[in-house]
CSV table of C-alpha atoms in Angstrom, one decimal:
chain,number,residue,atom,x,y,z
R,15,UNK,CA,-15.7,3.1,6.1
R,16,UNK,CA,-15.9,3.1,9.9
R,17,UNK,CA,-13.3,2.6,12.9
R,18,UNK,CA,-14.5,1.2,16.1
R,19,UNK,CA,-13.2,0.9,19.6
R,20,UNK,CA,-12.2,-2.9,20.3
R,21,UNK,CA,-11.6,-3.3,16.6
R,22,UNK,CA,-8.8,-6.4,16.3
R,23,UNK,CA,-6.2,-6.1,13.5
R,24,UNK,CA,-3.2,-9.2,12.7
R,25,UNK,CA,-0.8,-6.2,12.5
R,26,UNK,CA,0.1,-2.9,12.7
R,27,UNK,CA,0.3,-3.1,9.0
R,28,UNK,CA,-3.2,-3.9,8.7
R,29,UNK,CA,-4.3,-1.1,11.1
R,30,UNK,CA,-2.9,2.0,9.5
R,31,UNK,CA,-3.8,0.5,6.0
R,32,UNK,CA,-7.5,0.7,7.7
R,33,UNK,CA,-6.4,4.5,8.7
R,34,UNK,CA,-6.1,5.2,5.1
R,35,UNK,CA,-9.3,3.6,3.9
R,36,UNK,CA,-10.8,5.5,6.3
R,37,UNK,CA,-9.2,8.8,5.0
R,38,UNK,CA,-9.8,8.4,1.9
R,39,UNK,CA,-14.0,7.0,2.4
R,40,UNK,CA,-14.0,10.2,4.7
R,41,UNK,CA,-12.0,12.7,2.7
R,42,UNK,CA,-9.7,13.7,5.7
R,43,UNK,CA,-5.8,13.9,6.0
R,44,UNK,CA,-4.6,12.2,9.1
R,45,UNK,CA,-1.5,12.4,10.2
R,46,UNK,CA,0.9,9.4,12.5
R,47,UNK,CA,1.6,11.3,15.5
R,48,UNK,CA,3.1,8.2,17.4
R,49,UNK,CA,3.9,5.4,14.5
R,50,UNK,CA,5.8,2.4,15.7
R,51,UNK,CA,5.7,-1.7,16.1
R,52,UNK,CA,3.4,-1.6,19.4
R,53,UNK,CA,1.5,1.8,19.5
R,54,UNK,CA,0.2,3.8,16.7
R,55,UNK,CA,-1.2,7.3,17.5
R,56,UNK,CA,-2.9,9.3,14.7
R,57,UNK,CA,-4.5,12.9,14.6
R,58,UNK,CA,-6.6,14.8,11.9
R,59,UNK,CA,-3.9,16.5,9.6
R,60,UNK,CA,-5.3,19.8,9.1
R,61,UNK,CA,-3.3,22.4,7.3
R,62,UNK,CA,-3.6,26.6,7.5
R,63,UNK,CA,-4.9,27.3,4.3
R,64,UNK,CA,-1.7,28.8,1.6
R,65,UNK,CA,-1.3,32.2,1.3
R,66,UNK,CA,-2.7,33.5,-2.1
R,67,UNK,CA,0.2,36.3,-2.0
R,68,UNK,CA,3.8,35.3,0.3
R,69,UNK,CA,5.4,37.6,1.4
R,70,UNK,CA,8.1,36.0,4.3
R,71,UNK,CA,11.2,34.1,3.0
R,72,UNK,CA,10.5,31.3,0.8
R,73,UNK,CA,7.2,32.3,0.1
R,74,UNK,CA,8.5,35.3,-1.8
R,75,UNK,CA,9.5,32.4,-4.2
R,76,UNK,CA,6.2,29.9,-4.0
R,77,UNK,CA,3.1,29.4,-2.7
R,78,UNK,CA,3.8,28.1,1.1
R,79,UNK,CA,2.0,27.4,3.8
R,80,UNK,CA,1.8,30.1,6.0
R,81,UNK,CA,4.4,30.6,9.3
R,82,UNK,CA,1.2,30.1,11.5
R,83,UNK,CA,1.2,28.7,15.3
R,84,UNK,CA,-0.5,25.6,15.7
R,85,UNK,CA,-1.9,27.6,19.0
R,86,UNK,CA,-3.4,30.2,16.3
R,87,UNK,CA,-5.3,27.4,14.6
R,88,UNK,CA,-8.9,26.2,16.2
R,89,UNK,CA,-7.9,22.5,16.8
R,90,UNK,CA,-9.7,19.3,15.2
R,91,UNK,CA,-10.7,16.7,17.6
R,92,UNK,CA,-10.3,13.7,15.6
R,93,UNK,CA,-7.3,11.2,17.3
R,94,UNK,CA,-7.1,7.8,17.3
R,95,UNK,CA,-4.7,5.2,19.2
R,96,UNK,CA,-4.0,1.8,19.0
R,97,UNK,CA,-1.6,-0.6,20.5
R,98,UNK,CA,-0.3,-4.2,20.5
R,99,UNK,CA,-1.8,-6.8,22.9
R,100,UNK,CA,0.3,-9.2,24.0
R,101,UNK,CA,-2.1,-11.1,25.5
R,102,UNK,CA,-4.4,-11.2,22.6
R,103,UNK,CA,-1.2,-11.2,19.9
R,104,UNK,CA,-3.7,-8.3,18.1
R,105,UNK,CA,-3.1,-5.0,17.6
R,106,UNK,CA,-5.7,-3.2,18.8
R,107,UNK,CA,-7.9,0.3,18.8
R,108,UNK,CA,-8.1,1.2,22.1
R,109,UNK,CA,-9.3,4.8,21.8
R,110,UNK,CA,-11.5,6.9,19.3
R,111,UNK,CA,-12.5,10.6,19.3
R,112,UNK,CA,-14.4,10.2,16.0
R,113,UNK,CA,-15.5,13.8,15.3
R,114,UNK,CA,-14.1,16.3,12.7
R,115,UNK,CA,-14.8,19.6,13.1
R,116,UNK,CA,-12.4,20.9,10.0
R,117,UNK,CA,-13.6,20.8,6.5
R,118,UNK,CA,-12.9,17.9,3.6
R,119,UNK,CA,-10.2,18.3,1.7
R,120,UNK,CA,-9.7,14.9,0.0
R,121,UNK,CA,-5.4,16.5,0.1
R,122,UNK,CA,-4.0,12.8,1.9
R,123,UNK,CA,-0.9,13.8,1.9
R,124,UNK,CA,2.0,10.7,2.8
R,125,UNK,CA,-0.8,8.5,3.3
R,126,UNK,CA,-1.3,8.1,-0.3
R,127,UNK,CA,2.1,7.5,-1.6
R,128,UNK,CA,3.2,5.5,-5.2
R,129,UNK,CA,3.8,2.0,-3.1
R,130,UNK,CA,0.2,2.0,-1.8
R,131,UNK,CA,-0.9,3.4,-5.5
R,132,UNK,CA,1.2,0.4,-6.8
R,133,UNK,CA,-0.6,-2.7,-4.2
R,134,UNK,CA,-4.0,-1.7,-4.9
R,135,UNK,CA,-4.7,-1.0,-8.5
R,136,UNK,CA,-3.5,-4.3,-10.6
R,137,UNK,CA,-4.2,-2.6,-13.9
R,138,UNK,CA,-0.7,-1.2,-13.8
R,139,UNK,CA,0.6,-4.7,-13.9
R,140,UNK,CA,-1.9,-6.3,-16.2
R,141,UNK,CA,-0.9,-3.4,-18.4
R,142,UNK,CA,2.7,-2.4,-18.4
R,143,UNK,CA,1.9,0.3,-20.9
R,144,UNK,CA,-0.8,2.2,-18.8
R,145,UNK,CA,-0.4,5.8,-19.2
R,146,UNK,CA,0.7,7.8,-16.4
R,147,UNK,CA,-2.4,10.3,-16.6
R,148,UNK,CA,-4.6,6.9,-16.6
R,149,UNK,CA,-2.9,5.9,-13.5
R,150,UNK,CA,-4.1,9.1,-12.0
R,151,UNK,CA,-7.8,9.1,-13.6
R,152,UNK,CA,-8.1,5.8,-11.9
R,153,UNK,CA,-7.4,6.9,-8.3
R,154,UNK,CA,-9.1,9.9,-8.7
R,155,UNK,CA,-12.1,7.7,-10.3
R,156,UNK,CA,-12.1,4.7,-7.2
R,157,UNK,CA,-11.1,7.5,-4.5
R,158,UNK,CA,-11.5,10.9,-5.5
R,159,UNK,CA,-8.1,11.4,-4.5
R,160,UNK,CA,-5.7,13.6,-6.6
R,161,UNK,CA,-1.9,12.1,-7.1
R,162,UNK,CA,1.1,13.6,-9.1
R,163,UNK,CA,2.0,12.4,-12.3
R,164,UNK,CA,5.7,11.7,-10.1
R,165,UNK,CA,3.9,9.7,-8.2
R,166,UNK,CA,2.0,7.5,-10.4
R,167,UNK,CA,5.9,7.7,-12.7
R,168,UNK,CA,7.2,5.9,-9.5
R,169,UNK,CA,4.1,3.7,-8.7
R,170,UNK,CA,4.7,2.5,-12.4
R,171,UNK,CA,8.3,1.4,-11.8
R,172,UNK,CA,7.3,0.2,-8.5
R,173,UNK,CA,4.3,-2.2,-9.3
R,174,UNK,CA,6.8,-3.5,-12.5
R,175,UNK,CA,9.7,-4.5,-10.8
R,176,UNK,CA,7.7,-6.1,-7.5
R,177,UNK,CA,5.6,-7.9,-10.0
R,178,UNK,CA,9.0,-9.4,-11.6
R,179,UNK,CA,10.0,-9.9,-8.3
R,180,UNK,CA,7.4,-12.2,-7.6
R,181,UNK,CA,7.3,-13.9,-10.8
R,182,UNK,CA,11.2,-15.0,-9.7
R,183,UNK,CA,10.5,-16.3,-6.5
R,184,UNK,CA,7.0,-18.2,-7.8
R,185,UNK,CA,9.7,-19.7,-10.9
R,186,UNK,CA,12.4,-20.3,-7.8
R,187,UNK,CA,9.8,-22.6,-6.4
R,188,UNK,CA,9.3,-25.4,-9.2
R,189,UNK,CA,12.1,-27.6,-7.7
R,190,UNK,CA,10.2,-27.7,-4.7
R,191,UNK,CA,6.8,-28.2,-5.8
R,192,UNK,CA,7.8,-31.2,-8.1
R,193,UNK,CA,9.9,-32.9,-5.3
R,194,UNK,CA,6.1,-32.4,-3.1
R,195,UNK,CA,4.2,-34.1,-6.3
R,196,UNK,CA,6.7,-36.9,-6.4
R,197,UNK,CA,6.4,-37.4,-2.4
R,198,UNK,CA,2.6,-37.7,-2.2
R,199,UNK,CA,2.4,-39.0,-5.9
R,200,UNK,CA,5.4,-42.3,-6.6
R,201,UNK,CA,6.3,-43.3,-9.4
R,202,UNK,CA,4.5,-39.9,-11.3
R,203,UNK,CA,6.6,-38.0,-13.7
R,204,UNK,CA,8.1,-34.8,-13.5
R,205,UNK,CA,10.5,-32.9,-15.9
R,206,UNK,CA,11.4,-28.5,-15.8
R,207,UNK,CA,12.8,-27.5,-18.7
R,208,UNK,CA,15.2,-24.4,-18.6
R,209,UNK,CA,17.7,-22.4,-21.0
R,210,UNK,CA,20.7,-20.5,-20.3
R,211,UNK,CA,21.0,-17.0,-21.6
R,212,UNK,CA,24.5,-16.2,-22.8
R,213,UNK,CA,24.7,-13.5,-19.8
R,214,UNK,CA,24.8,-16.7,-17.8
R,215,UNK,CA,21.5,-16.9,-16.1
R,216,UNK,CA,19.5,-19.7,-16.2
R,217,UNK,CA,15.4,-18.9,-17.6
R,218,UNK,CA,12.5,-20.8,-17.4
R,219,UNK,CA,11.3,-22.7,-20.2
R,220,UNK,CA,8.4,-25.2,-19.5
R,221,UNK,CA,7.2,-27.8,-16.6
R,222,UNK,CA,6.0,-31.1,-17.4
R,223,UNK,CA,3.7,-33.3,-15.2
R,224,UNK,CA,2.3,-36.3,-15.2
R,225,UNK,CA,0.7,-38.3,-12.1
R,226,UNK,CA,0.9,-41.9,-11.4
R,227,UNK,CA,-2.8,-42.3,-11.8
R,228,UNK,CA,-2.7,-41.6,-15.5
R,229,UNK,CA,0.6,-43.8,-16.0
R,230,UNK,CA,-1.3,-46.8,-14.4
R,231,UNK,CA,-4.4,-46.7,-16.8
């Protein structure tokens, strides 16, 4: 996966999804310096390595990174920014120092996070009773990318309920798609059948159609 200069993107959505396909084809953490509606700057994320033995504050109690400078770290290069064009209506990559000079990781950090987990792999809504540790061989499998089982628990939920959500709304829109059969097709037949539940809400139940075309024969 590459980035270019002059590459054109609909939003800024679409740009920083791009930053994290990049990340993830490139195995490198980058990190939103400057993240906002009209200028997106991001820089390679590189860590200090953990201490194998803490011995300041917290890390008396667990593994932490260590209370480094950034100054005493030898600094990685890589930075990208991007703004919106107002002329063009595109949001734009103006500027790219593409060079790494820190090692792989494949450690992604918020870029990879259960929502994005959630939007790319379907299988967790074709299969509502996925396993969590099959949610996690699958993005290790597709991007070599380790995620938490907490992750993938709230990915899970996540991909479940927006999937319901959607269901709703496609359901919510049978009035209206009938009323646009009957307006380009007279005279055709329409019927939606529903139930209500006794906690009051009302279900779908089944759609019939039938154009004019096969009425007249």
């Amino acid at each position: 996966f590459i980035l270019q200069v002059g590459e054109k993107y609909t939003t800024v959505a679409q740009f920083k999804k791009c930053l994290t396909y990049y990340a993830l084809a490139n195995g490198f953490s980058l990190l939103h310096e400057t993240s906002g509606e009209v200028r997106v700057v991001a820089k390679c994320g590189q860590r200090p390595p953990r201490v194998s033995d803490p011995k300041k504050g917290k890390q008396r109690k667990k593994t932490k990174y260590p209370c480094a400078s950034s100054d005493d770290l030898p600094k990685c290069p890589w930075r990208c920014y991007a703004r919106w064009m107002t002329d063009e209506k595109t949001f734009q990559c103006i500027s790219l120092v593409d060079e790494h000079t820190c090692v792989r990781n494949f450690n992604f950090g918020a870029l990879v996070n259960y929502k994005w987990i959630a939007k790319i792999f379907g299988e967790i809504r074709a299969n509502p009773d996925i396993r969590l540790c099959d949610i996690a061989e699958l993005v290790m499998k597709k991007y070599k990318c380790k995620v938490s089982l907490h992750q993938c628990t709230n990915a899970k939920k996540y991909a479940l309920t927006e999937y319901e959500k959607s269901t709703g709304e496609h359901y919510s829109m049978l009035r209206s798609y009938g009323k646009a059969i009957l307006d380009s097709n007279p005279r055709s037949t329409i019927k939606l059948g529903v139930t209500v539940n006794p906690d009051g809400k009302t279900y779908f139940d089944r759609f019939y159609v039938c154009f004019a075309g096969l009425i007249d024969r």
